Coordinates of C-alpha atoms and ligand atoms in Angstrom, one line a residue:
Chain A
M4 CA 96.4 59.6 147.3
E5 CA 97.2 59.9 143.7
P6 CA 98.5 63.4 142.8
I7 CA 96.5 65.3 140.1
L8 CA 99.6 66.3 138.3
K9 CA 102.8 64.3 138.7
G10 CA 106.3 64.5 137.2
R11 CA 108.8 61.6 137.5
N12 CA 112.5 61.7 136.8
L13 CA 112.2 64.8 134.6
V14 CA 115.3 65.9 132.8
K15 CA 115.9 69.0 130.6
R16 CA 119.2 70.1 129.3
Y17 CA 120.2 73.2 127.4
G18 CA 123.6 72.4 126.0
K19 CA 125.8 72.1 129.1
V20 CA 123.2 73.6 131.5
T21 CA 120.9 71.0 133.1
A22 CA 117.8 73.0 133.9
I23 CA 115.9 70.0 135.3
D24 CA 118.0 67.3 136.9
H25 CA 116.1 64.1 137.4
S26 CA 113.4 65.8 139.4
D27 CA 110.0 64.6 140.7
F28 CA 107.0 66.8 141.2
D29 CA 103.7 66.2 142.9
L30 CA 100.6 68.4 143.0
M31 CA 97.7 67.1 145.0
K32 CA 94.1 67.6 144.1
G33 CA 92.6 70.8 145.5
E34 CA 95.8 72.1 147.1
I35 CA 97.8 75.2 146.7
L36 CA 101.4 74.1 146.3
A37 CA 104.0 76.8 146.5
V38 CA 107.3 76.3 144.7
I39 CA 110.3 78.2 146.1
G40 CA 114.0 78.2 145.1
D41 CA 116.9 80.5 144.1
N42 CA 117.0 82.2 140.8
G43 CA 118.1 79.7 138.2
A44 CA 117.1 76.7 140.4
G45 CA 114.9 75.5 137.5
K46 CA 111.4 76.4 138.8
S47 CA 110.2 77.9 135.6
S48 CA 111.7 75.0 133.6
I49 CA 110.0 72.3 135.6
I50 CA 106.6 73.9 135.4
K51 CA 107.1 74.3 131.7
A52 CA 107.8 70.6 131.4
L53 CA 104.5 70.0 133.1
C54 CA 102.4 72.3 130.9
G55 CA 103.8 71.4 127.5
A56 CA 105.8 74.6 127.0
I57 CA 109.0 72.5 126.8
T58 CA 109.4 68.8 126.1
P59 CA 111.5 67.1 128.7
D60 CA 114.5 65.0 127.5
E61 CA 113.6 62.3 129.9
G62 CA 110.9 61.5 132.4
E63 CA 107.2 61.2 132.6
V64 CA 104.2 63.5 133.3
W65 CA 101.0 62.1 134.7
L66 CA 97.7 63.9 134.9
E67 CA 95.0 62.3 137.1
G68 CA 96.8 59.0 137.0
K69 CA 97.2 58.9 133.2
R70 CA 100.4 59.3 131.4
V71 CA 100.3 62.5 129.2
R72 CA 102.7 63.7 126.5
F73 CA 101.9 67.4 125.8
A74 CA 103.4 68.4 122.5
S75 CA 102.5 72.0 123.1
P76 CA 100.8 74.3 125.6
I77 CA 97.7 73.9 123.5
D78 CA 97.5 70.2 124.5
A79 CA 97.9 71.0 128.2
R80 CA 95.2 73.7 128.0
E81 CA 92.8 71.3 126.4
A82 CA 93.5 69.0 129.3
G83 CA 92.5 71.7 131.8
I84 CA 95.9 73.1 132.7
E85 CA 96.4 76.9 132.5
T86 CA 99.7 78.7 133.0
V87 CA 100.7 82.3 133.8
Y88 CA 104.2 82.3 132.5
Q89 CA 106.9 84.4 134.1
T90 CA 107.2 86.2 130.7
L91 CA 103.4 86.6 130.6
A92 CA 103.1 85.4 127.0
M93 CA 101.1 88.4 125.8
S94 CA 101.1 90.0 122.3
P95 CA 101.8 93.6 123.2
A96 CA 100.2 95.2 120.1
L97 CA 97.0 93.3 120.5
S98 CA 94.1 94.3 122.8
I99 CA 93.3 92.9 126.3
T100 CA 90.4 91.0 124.8
D101 CA 92.5 89.5 121.9
N102 CA 95.1 88.4 124.4
M103 CA 92.6 86.8 126.8
F104 CA 91.1 84.8 124.0
M105 CA 94.3 84.0 122.1
G106 CA 93.9 80.5 120.7
R107 CA 90.3 80.0 121.9
E108 CA 88.4 82.8 120.2
I109 CA 84.6 82.7 120.2
R110 CA 82.9 82.9 116.8
M111 CA 79.6 84.5 116.0
P112 CA 76.6 82.3 116.1
G113 CA 75.0 81.6 112.7
L114 CA 76.2 82.0 109.2
M115 CA 78.7 84.9 109.8
G116 CA 80.5 82.7 112.3
K117 CA 80.3 79.5 110.4
Y118 CA 81.2 80.6 106.9
L119 CA 83.0 84.0 107.4
R120 CA 84.5 82.9 110.7
K121 CA 83.7 86.2 112.2
L122 CA 84.6 86.7 115.9
D123 CA 81.9 87.5 118.4
R124 CA 83.6 90.6 119.8
P125 CA 80.8 91.8 122.0
K126 CA 80.7 88.5 123.8
M127 CA 84.5 88.2 124.1
E128 CA 84.6 91.8 125.4
K129 CA 82.0 91.3 128.0
F130 CA 83.7 88.2 129.3
A131 CA 87.1 89.8 129.4
R132 CA 85.6 92.9 131.2
D133 CA 83.8 90.7 133.8
K134 CA 86.9 88.7 134.5
L135 CA 89.0 91.8 134.9
S136 CA 86.6 93.5 137.2
E137 CA 86.5 90.4 139.4
L138 CA 90.2 91.0 139.9
G139 CA 89.6 94.7 140.4
L140 CA 92.4 95.5 138.1
M141 CA 90.7 97.3 135.2
T142 CA 88.3 100.0 134.3
I143 CA 85.7 99.0 131.8
Q144 CA 86.4 101.3 128.9
N145 CA 89.9 100.0 128.4
I146 CA 89.2 96.5 127.3
N147 CA 90.3 97.2 123.8
Q148 CA 93.5 98.9 124.7
P149 CA 96.6 97.3 123.5
V150 CA 98.4 95.4 126.2
E151 CA 101.6 97.3 125.7
S152 CA 99.9 100.4 127.0
L153 CA 99.3 98.8 130.4
S154 CA 101.7 98.9 133.3
G155 CA 103.7 95.8 134.3
G156 CA 101.3 95.1 137.1
Q157 CA 98.2 95.5 134.9
R158 CA 99.7 93.1 132.4
Q159 CA 100.3 90.6 135.1
G160 CA 96.7 91.1 136.2
V161 CA 95.4 90.3 132.7
A162 CA 97.6 87.2 132.5
V163 CA 96.3 86.0 135.9
A164 CA 92.7 86.7 134.9
R165 CA 93.1 84.8 131.7
A166 CA 94.4 81.7 133.5
A167 CA 91.8 81.9 136.3
A168 CA 89.0 82.2 133.8
F169 CA 89.9 79.2 131.8
G170 CA 91.8 76.8 134.1
S171 CA 89.5 73.9 135.0
K172 CA 91.9 71.4 136.7
V173 CA 95.3 73.0 137.3
I174 CA 96.5 76.6 137.3
I175 CA 100.2 77.3 137.3
L176 CA 101.4 80.8 138.3
D177 CA 105.1 81.6 137.8
E178 CA 105.8 84.6 140.0
P179 CA 102.4 86.2 139.3
T180 CA 102.9 89.0 141.8
A181 CA 106.4 90.1 141.0
A182 CA 105.4 93.3 139.4
L183 CA 102.3 94.0 141.5
G184 CA 101.8 96.5 144.2
V185 CA 100.6 95.5 147.7
K186 CA 97.0 96.0 146.9
E187 CA 97.1 94.2 143.5
S188 CA 99.1 91.3 145.1
R189 CA 96.4 90.9 147.7
K190 CA 93.8 90.7 144.9
V191 CA 95.7 87.9 143.2
L192 CA 96.1 86.0 146.5
E193 CA 92.4 86.3 147.0
L194 CA 91.8 85.1 143.5
I195 CA 94.0 82.1 144.0
Q196 CA 92.1 81.1 147.1
D197 CA 88.9 81.7 145.3
V198 CA 89.9 79.5 142.4
R199 CA 91.0 76.8 144.7
S200 CA 87.6 76.8 146.4
R201 CA 86.2 75.9 143.0
G202 CA 88.3 72.7 143.3
V203 CA 91.1 73.8 141.0
S204 CA 94.6 72.8 142.1
I205 CA 97.3 75.5 142.1
I206 CA 101.0 75.7 141.7
L207 CA 102.3 79.1 142.8
I208 CA 106.0 80.0 142.2
S209 CA 106.9 83.0 144.4
H210 CA 109.8 84.6 146.2
N211 CA 107.5 86.4 148.6
M212 CA 107.7 84.2 151.8
P213 CA 104.8 85.9 153.7
H214 CA 102.5 85.2 150.7
V215 CA 103.8 81.6 150.3
F216 CA 103.3 80.9 154.0
E217 CA 99.9 82.5 154.0
V218 CA 98.3 80.6 151.2
A219 CA 100.3 77.4 150.6
D220 CA 99.2 74.0 151.8
R221 CA 102.6 72.6 151.1
I222 CA 105.9 74.1 149.9
H223 CA 108.0 72.4 147.3
V224 CA 111.7 73.6 147.7
H225 CA 113.5 73.5 144.4
R226 CA 117.3 73.5 144.4
L227 CA 119.9 72.9 141.7
G228 CA 117.4 71.6 139.1
R229 CA 115.5 69.2 141.4
K230 CA 113.1 68.8 144.2
L231 CA 115.0 69.2 147.5
C232 CA 112.1 68.6 149.8
V233 CA 108.4 69.4 150.4
I234 CA 107.6 71.1 153.7
N235 CA 104.5 71.9 155.6
P236 CA 104.3 75.6 156.3
K237 CA 102.7 74.9 159.7
D238 CA 105.8 72.9 160.8
H239 CA 108.5 75.2 159.4
S240 CA 109.4 78.8 159.7
M241 CA 110.2 81.2 156.8
S242 CA 113.9 81.1 157.8
D243 CA 113.9 77.3 157.6
A244 CA 112.5 77.6 154.1
V245 CA 115.0 80.2 153.0
A246 CA 117.8 78.1 154.5
Y247 CA 116.8 75.1 152.6
M248 CA 116.4 76.8 149.3
T249 CA 119.8 78.6 149.6
G250 CA 121.6 75.5 150.8
A251 CA 122.4 77.0 154.2
K252 CA 120.7 74.1 155.9
L253 CA 119.8 70.6 154.8
P254 CA 116.3 69.2 155.4
E255 CA 116.1 66.3 157.7
A256 CA 115.7 63.1 155.7
A257 CA 112.1 62.2 155.4
Chain B
M11 CA 102.9 81.4 159.8
S12 CA 100.7 83.9 161.4
N13 CA 103.4 85.7 163.3
S14 CA 104.6 87.7 160.3
D15 CA 103.7 91.3 160.5
N16 CA 100.3 91.7 159.1
Y17 CA 101.2 94.7 157.2
E18 CA 98.8 94.1 154.4
S19 CA 95.7 94.3 156.6
V20 CA 95.6 98.0 156.0
V21 CA 94.8 97.3 152.4
T22 CA 91.2 96.5 153.2
S23 CA 90.7 99.9 154.7
A24 CA 92.3 101.6 151.7
S25 CA 90.4 103.1 148.9
Q26 CA 88.5 100.5 147.0
D27 CA 88.7 102.3 143.7
I28 CA 89.9 100.0 141.1
A29 CA 93.1 101.0 139.3
K30 CA 92.4 103.5 136.6
F31 CA 94.4 104.2 133.5
D32 CA 95.2 107.9 133.5
D33 CA 95.4 109.3 130.0
H34 CA 98.6 111.1 130.6
R35 CA 99.3 111.8 127.0
K36 CA 98.6 115.5 126.9
G37 CA 98.0 117.8 124.0
A38 CA 96.9 117.5 120.4
L39 CA 100.1 115.9 119.3
G40 CA 99.8 113.1 121.8
H41 CA 96.2 112.4 120.8
F42 CA 97.3 112.4 117.1
Q43 CA 100.0 109.9 118.0
H44 CA 97.6 107.8 119.8
M45 CA 95.1 107.9 116.9
L46 CA 97.8 106.8 114.5
H47 CA 98.7 104.0 116.8
M48 CA 95.2 102.7 116.8
T49 CA 94.6 103.3 113.1
P50 CA 97.9 102.7 111.3
S51 CA 96.5 103.1 107.8
L52 CA 95.8 106.7 108.6
V53 CA 99.2 108.1 107.7
P54 CA 99.3 106.6 104.1
L55 CA 95.7 107.7 103.6
I56 CA 96.6 111.3 104.6
V57 CA 99.7 111.2 102.3
L58 CA 97.6 109.8 99.4
V59 CA 94.9 112.5 99.7
A60 CA 97.6 115.2 100.1
S61 CA 99.5 114.0 97.1
I62 CA 96.3 113.9 95.0
I63 CA 95.5 117.4 96.0
I64 CA 99.0 118.7 95.4
F65 CA 99.2 117.1 91.9
G66 CA 95.7 118.3 91.2
I67 CA 96.7 121.9 91.9
A68 CA 100.0 121.6 90.0
I69 CA 98.6 119.8 86.9
G70 CA 95.1 121.1 86.9
S71 CA 91.8 119.3 86.2
N72 CA 93.4 116.8 83.9
F73 CA 94.7 115.0 87.0
F74 CA 91.2 114.4 88.3
S75 CA 90.0 113.0 85.0
A76 CA 88.6 109.5 84.6
Y77 CA 91.5 108.9 82.2
A78 CA 94.1 109.6 85.0
L79 CA 92.2 107.4 87.4
T80 CA 92.1 104.6 84.8
L81 CA 95.9 104.9 84.2
I82 CA 96.7 104.8 87.9
L83 CA 94.6 101.8 88.7
Q84 CA 95.9 99.9 85.6
Q85 CA 99.4 100.8 86.7
V86 CA 98.8 99.7 90.3
Q87 CA 96.8 96.5 89.8
I88 CA 99.8 94.0 89.7
V89 CA 101.8 95.8 92.4
G90 CA 98.7 96.2 94.5
V91 CA 98.0 92.5 94.5
L92 CA 101.7 91.7 95.3
A93 CA 101.7 94.3 98.1
A94 CA 98.6 92.5 99.6
A95 CA 100.6 89.3 99.6
Q96 CA 103.7 91.0 100.9
S97 CA 101.7 92.6 103.8
L98 CA 100.8 89.2 105.1
V99 CA 104.4 88.0 105.3
V100 CA 105.6 91.3 106.7
L101 CA 103.0 91.2 109.4
T102 CA 104.6 87.9 110.6
A103 CA 107.9 89.8 110.8
G104 CA 109.1 88.1 107.6
I105 CA 109.7 89.3 104.1
D106 CA 109.2 87.7 100.7
L107 CA 111.6 88.5 98.0
S108 CA 110.1 86.0 95.6
V109 CA 106.6 87.4 95.1
G110 CA 107.3 89.0 91.7
A111 CA 109.2 85.9 90.5
I112 CA 106.3 83.6 91.5
A113 CA 103.9 85.8 89.6
V114 CA 105.9 85.7 86.4
F115 CA 106.6 82.0 86.7
T116 CA 102.9 81.2 87.2
S117 CA 101.9 83.3 84.3
V118 CA 104.4 81.4 82.2
L119 CA 103.2 78.1 83.5
M120 CA 99.6 79.0 82.6
G121 CA 100.6 79.9 79.1
Q122 CA 102.9 76.9 78.5
F123 CA 100.5 74.4 79.9
T124 CA 97.9 75.7 77.5
F125 CA 100.0 76.1 74.4
R126 CA 102.6 73.4 74.9
Y127 CA 100.5 70.6 76.3
G128 CA 97.0 71.7 75.1
I129 CA 95.6 71.7 78.6
P130 CA 92.3 73.7 78.7
A131 CA 93.1 77.3 79.8
P132 CA 91.0 77.3 83.0
I133 CA 92.7 74.2 84.2
S134 CA 96.1 75.7 83.3
I135 CA 95.2 78.7 85.4
L136 CA 94.2 76.4 88.3
L137 CA 97.5 74.5 88.0
G138 CA 99.5 77.8 87.9
V139 CA 97.8 79.1 91.0
S140 CA 98.3 75.7 92.7
I141 CA 102.0 75.7 91.9
G142 CA 102.3 79.2 93.2
T143 CA 100.7 78.0 96.4
A144 CA 103.1 75.0 96.5
I145 CA 106.1 77.3 96.2
G146 CA 104.8 79.3 99.1
A147 CA 104.4 76.1 101.1
I148 CA 108.1 75.3 100.5
S149 CA 109.2 78.7 101.7
G150 CA 106.8 78.5 104.7
W151 CA 108.1 75.2 105.7
L152 CA 111.7 76.3 105.5
V153 CA 110.9 79.4 107.6
S154 CA 108.7 77.7 110.1
R155 CA 110.2 74.2 110.6
V156 CA 113.8 74.6 109.5
K157 CA 113.9 78.1 111.2
L158 CA 115.8 79.7 108.3
P159 CA 115.4 83.5 108.1
P160 CA 112.7 84.5 105.7
F161 CA 115.0 86.9 103.9
I162 CA 117.4 84.1 103.0
V163 CA 114.7 81.6 102.1
T164 CA 113.0 83.9 99.7
L165 CA 116.2 85.4 98.4
G166 CA 117.0 81.9 97.3
M167 CA 113.5 81.1 96.1
W168 CA 113.5 84.3 94.0
Q169 CA 116.6 83.1 92.1
I170 CA 115.4 79.5 91.8
V171 CA 111.9 80.5 90.6
L172 CA 113.2 83.1 88.1
A173 CA 115.8 80.6 86.7
A174 CA 113.2 77.8 86.5
N175 CA 111.0 80.3 84.7
Y176 CA 113.7 81.0 82.0
L177 CA 114.8 77.4 81.7
Y178 CA 111.2 76.0 81.4
S179 CA 110.0 78.6 78.9
A180 CA 113.3 78.7 76.9
N181 CA 112.8 82.5 77.3
E182 CA 110.0 82.3 74.8
T183 CA 107.2 84.9 74.7
I184 CA 103.6 83.9 73.9
R185 CA 102.1 86.5 71.7
A186 CA 99.0 88.4 72.8
Q187 CA 97.3 87.7 69.5
D188 CA 97.7 83.9 69.9
I189 CA 96.3 84.0 73.4
A190 CA 93.3 86.1 72.3
T191 CA 92.4 83.6 69.6
N192 CA 93.2 80.3 71.3
A193 CA 92.9 80.8 75.0
P194 CA 91.0 84.0 75.8
S195 CA 90.3 83.0 79.4
L196 CA 94.0 83.5 80.2
Q197 CA 93.4 87.2 79.4
F198 CA 90.1 87.2 81.3
L199 CA 91.2 89.7 84.0
G200 CA 92.0 92.2 81.2
N201 CA 88.4 92.5 80.3
T202 CA 87.2 96.1 80.8
F203 CA 84.0 97.8 81.8
K204 CA 83.1 101.5 82.3
L205 CA 82.6 102.9 85.8
G206 CA 81.7 106.6 85.8
G207 CA 83.7 107.4 82.7
A208 CA 86.8 105.5 83.9
T209 CA 87.8 102.2 82.3
M210 CA 88.1 99.4 84.9
T211 CA 89.5 96.0 84.3
L212 CA 88.6 92.8 86.1
G213 CA 92.2 92.8 87.3
V214 CA 91.5 96.0 89.2
V215 CA 88.4 94.5 90.7
M216 CA 90.3 91.4 91.7
M217 CA 92.9 93.6 93.5
V218 CA 90.2 95.4 95.4
V219 CA 88.4 92.1 96.3
I220 CA 91.7 90.6 97.6
V221 CA 92.6 93.6 99.7
A222 CA 89.1 93.8 101.1
A223 CA 88.9 90.1 101.9
L224 CA 92.3 90.1 103.6
A225 CA 91.5 93.2 105.6
Y226 CA 88.3 91.5 106.8
Y227 CA 90.0 88.2 107.7
L228 CA 93.0 89.9 109.4
R229 CA 90.7 92.1 111.5
A230 CA 87.7 90.0 112.3
T231 CA 88.8 86.4 112.5
A232 CA 90.9 84.3 114.9
W233 CA 93.3 83.5 112.0
G234 CA 94.0 87.3 111.6
R235 CA 94.6 87.8 115.3
H236 CA 97.1 84.9 115.2
V237 CA 99.0 86.4 112.2
Y238 CA 99.5 89.5 114.3
A239 CA 100.4 87.6 117.4
V240 CA 103.0 85.5 115.6
G241 CA 104.5 88.7 114.1
D242 CA 104.5 90.4 117.4
D243 CA 106.2 87.7 119.5
P244 CA 106.2 84.1 118.2
E245 CA 107.3 82.7 121.6
A246 CA 104.5 84.4 123.5
A247 CA 102.0 83.4 120.8
K248 CA 103.0 79.8 121.1
L249 CA 102.7 79.8 124.9
A250 CA 99.4 81.6 124.7
G251 CA 98.0 78.8 122.5
V252 CA 98.6 79.8 118.9
N253 CA 99.7 77.1 116.5
V254 CA 102.6 79.1 115.2
H255 CA 103.6 76.6 112.5
R256 CA 100.1 76.4 111.0
T257 CA 99.8 80.1 111.0
L258 CA 103.1 80.7 109.2
M259 CA 102.3 77.9 106.7
S260 CA 98.9 79.4 106.0
V261 CA 100.5 82.8 105.4
Y262 CA 103.2 81.7 103.0
M263 CA 100.8 79.4 101.1
L264 CA 98.3 82.2 100.8
V265 CA 101.1 84.5 99.6
G266 CA 102.0 81.9 96.9
L267 CA 98.3 81.7 95.9
I268 CA 97.9 85.4 95.6
C269 CA 101.1 85.7 93.6
G270 CA 99.6 83.0 91.3
L271 CA 96.5 85.2 90.9
A272 CA 98.8 88.2 90.2
G273 CA 100.4 86.0 87.5
W274 CA 97.0 85.5 85.9
A275 CA 96.3 89.3 86.2
M276 CA 99.6 90.0 84.4
I277 CA 98.4 88.2 81.3
G278 CA 95.2 90.3 81.3
R279 CA 97.3 93.5 81.8
Y280 CA 100.0 92.9 79.2
G281 CA 98.1 90.6 76.8
S282 CA 101.2 88.5 76.1
I283 CA 103.1 86.2 78.4
S284 CA 106.8 87.0 78.8
P285 CA 109.2 85.2 81.1
S286 CA 111.4 88.3 81.2
A287 CA 108.6 90.6 82.4
T288 CA 110.1 93.2 84.8
T289 CA 107.8 92.1 87.6
G290 CA 110.2 89.1 88.1
M291 CA 113.0 91.4 89.0
M292 CA 111.1 94.4 90.4
G293 CA 108.0 93.0 92.0
N294 CA 109.5 92.3 95.3
I295 CA 111.0 95.8 95.7
Q296 CA 107.8 97.5 94.5
S297 CA 105.6 95.5 96.9
I298 CA 108.0 96.1 99.8
T299 CA 107.9 99.8 99.0
A300 CA 104.1 99.9 99.0
V301 CA 104.1 97.9 102.3
V302 CA 106.6 100.2 104.0
I303 CA 105.0 103.4 102.7
G304 CA 101.7 101.9 103.9
G305 CA 103.0 101.9 107.5
I306 CA 103.3 98.2 108.1
S307 CA 106.2 97.6 110.5
L308 CA 109.0 95.5 109.2
F309 CA 109.4 94.2 112.7
G310 CA 106.0 92.5 112.4
G311 CA 102.7 92.6 114.2
R312 CA 101.7 96.2 113.4
G313 CA 100.0 97.9 110.5
S314 CA 97.1 97.1 108.2
I315 CA 96.8 95.8 104.7
L316 CA 94.7 98.8 103.7
G317 CA 97.8 100.9 104.5
A318 CA 99.8 98.8 102.0
F319 CA 97.0 99.3 99.4
F320 CA 97.2 103.1 100.0
G321 CA 101.0 102.7 99.7
A322 CA 100.7 101.2 96.3
L323 CA 98.3 103.9 95.2
I324 CA 100.6 106.6 96.4
V325 CA 103.4 105.2 94.2
G326 CA 100.9 105.1 91.3
V327 CA 99.8 108.7 91.9
F328 CA 103.5 109.9 92.1
E329 CA 104.4 108.1 88.9
L330 CA 101.5 109.4 86.9
G331 CA 101.5 112.9 88.5
L332 CA 105.2 113.5 87.8
R333 CA 104.9 112.1 84.3
M334 CA 101.9 114.4 83.5
A335 CA 103.9 117.3 85.0
G336 CA 106.7 116.4 82.6
A337 CA 109.2 115.8 85.3
D338 CA 112.2 113.4 84.8
A339 CA 111.2 109.9 86.0
Q340 CA 114.1 110.0 88.4
W341 CA 112.1 112.5 90.5
T342 CA 109.6 109.7 91.2
Y343 CA 112.3 107.5 92.6
L344 CA 113.8 110.3 94.6
L345 CA 110.4 111.2 96.2
I346 CA 109.5 107.6 96.9
G347 CA 112.9 107.1 98.6
I348 CA 112.0 110.0 100.8
L349 CA 108.6 108.6 101.5
I350 CA 110.1 105.2 102.5
I351 CA 112.4 106.8 105.0
G352 CA 109.7 109.1 106.2
A353 CA 107.3 106.2 106.7
V354 CA 109.7 104.2 108.8
S355 CA 110.4 107.3 110.9
V356 CA 106.7 107.7 111.5
D357 CA 106.5 104.0 112.4
Q358 CA 109.2 104.5 115.1
W359 CA 107.5 107.5 116.4
I360 CA 104.1 105.8 116.7
R361 CA 105.7 102.9 118.5
K362 CA 106.8 105.2 121.2
V363 CA 103.1 105.6 122.2
A364 CA 103.4 102.2 123.8
M365 CA 106.4 103.0 126.0
Ligands
ADP3 N1 115.8 78.4 126.8 C1 116.9 78.2 127.6 N2 118.1 78.1 127.0 C2 119.2 77.9 127.7 N3 119.2 77.9 129.1 C3 118.0 78.0 129.7 C4 116.8 78.1 129.0 N4 115.8 78.2 129.9 C5 116.4 78.1 131.1 N5 117.7 77.9 131.0 C6 118.7 77.7 132.2 O1 118.2 76.8 133.0 C7 118.4 77.1 134.4 C8 117.1 77.2 135.1 O2 116.3 78.3 134.7 P1 114.8 78.6 135.2 O3 114.0 77.4 135.0 O4 114.3 79.8 134.4 O5 115.1 79.0 136.7 P2 114.1 79.7 137.7 O6 112.8 79.9 137.1 O7 114.2 78.9 139.0 O8 114.8 81.1 138.0 C9 119.1 78.5 134.3 O9 120.5 78.2 134.5 C10 118.8 79.0 133.0 O10 119.9 79.8 132.5
MG4 MG1 111.7 81.5 136.7

């Protein structure tokens, strides 16, 4: 089967550091693929190379069997790939609504929108409010609150809601539950499964092994800038996974 | 792996209340701080009203006269337009030291094109404004693509434009009388009309229109949101889907265009065209002063253009008020210095609301 999103022989160097070292990557259609690896293994770098946030020095990215060259995250977004970055990519001084619609604002219908380019705030606010209540993270009256006044967990919730609302083919989540409490994490996991049931394929980077083993169909183990192996959570234990990603144990050759 | 302790199952039995934001900022001061955070132009508005009241009490009814209002608006019209332009750059966390120089240079170009080459004045005006825009485009490109600091780019551009201005014009002034007889449209923005006893010029009207239009576009359009996002955190804006380069280019070009319009307004205001007009040296500092007093954060992404407009008016009120009170002009600078430092302190304090 052809992967929906595929990376081949990807390389990215920052001076002397090689963040991606001739790595491959495969995401199958409709699956939840977890990516695990030590800090600095290059997990964030490889997903950024897949979603246009960085341009790889070498290698190829394929979406649905077609070669793609994303010059920016905007290109990837237009192709249906949404990303929750580890840094969240929010503008702190702007409101939740502004942030959710950044770069894809909705204009008023009619002349005001056409000639004066006026934003349709009521429509954007309603949409943002609906998406956030689906996640159970927000009360309604706070939709115009600047993002900087939210807690870390709430910010992460907004970022996840943004990706879930707009991702049509692939959603990439880089440690989306790192700042979340138990209850909020649970909501995000439910949302991930929910989105997958819509047919969207998901990449989940996480350090939380119970979460990974609960939701992932396959687990991509990343080590020293490249794919070490892909394991099936049904055939391996959490301690196997941790042993692979830390180098304590080598995976049997496939 | 189903053998892991199912510690999260208790979550479902937990309260299903969704997370709420407690308003933990207690007390009147906290509310005030929050209000300022949401409406950053409030501080300069309060200062403006307070200073008008104080000068009114000190000077008497003269200060509330149509004559005083006329003087203040006349005084402020060029700086007000430059401050509007400066606000845009500062919102992107940049700074433009060349605004005054571009204004003087474009006014000189409009005059020289008309008088040296016989180009019809309206076309000269169009050319002047276009060249202003082009200068802005060069600065924008150097900032956005070559990634040079805006301070350095515009420090250089300031010198280059000012020198080009002297070289091209051979430091020659075009007299007001010649302009009035041969090319009156150059002085168009100096036309006056009465408004409730005060004398307004079209230059003042243009200033108000520019400020109002920018306030609208910054607040109500996607472009405006992008300007704020780029100033707030350009990397985040880029990842979130903003075309940072296009946004920065649009800002610097718009600034050049507005400076060109300021150049045109200068001809209306002063009548003559002089390459050595003080705006060339002082326009940048005056506009930055208005912007800072107006509560726009030099770190970018925060503040409103209305604030900068109020900031320019505050300076105008201080200048005229102290002059009418017979005070030494140095008092103006002293008080404005205090205002600048005070404004930045307030900005820091307001930012704490976020933490
Ligand atoms: N913009 C950058 N500049 C320099 N080095 C970077 C940059 N981004 C990542 N790196 C380096 O690349 C390596 C991989 O980083 P990253 O992809 O963030 O790892 P992970 O997400 O697995 O923790 C690290 O050594 C990191 O320091
Ligand atoms: Mg990372």
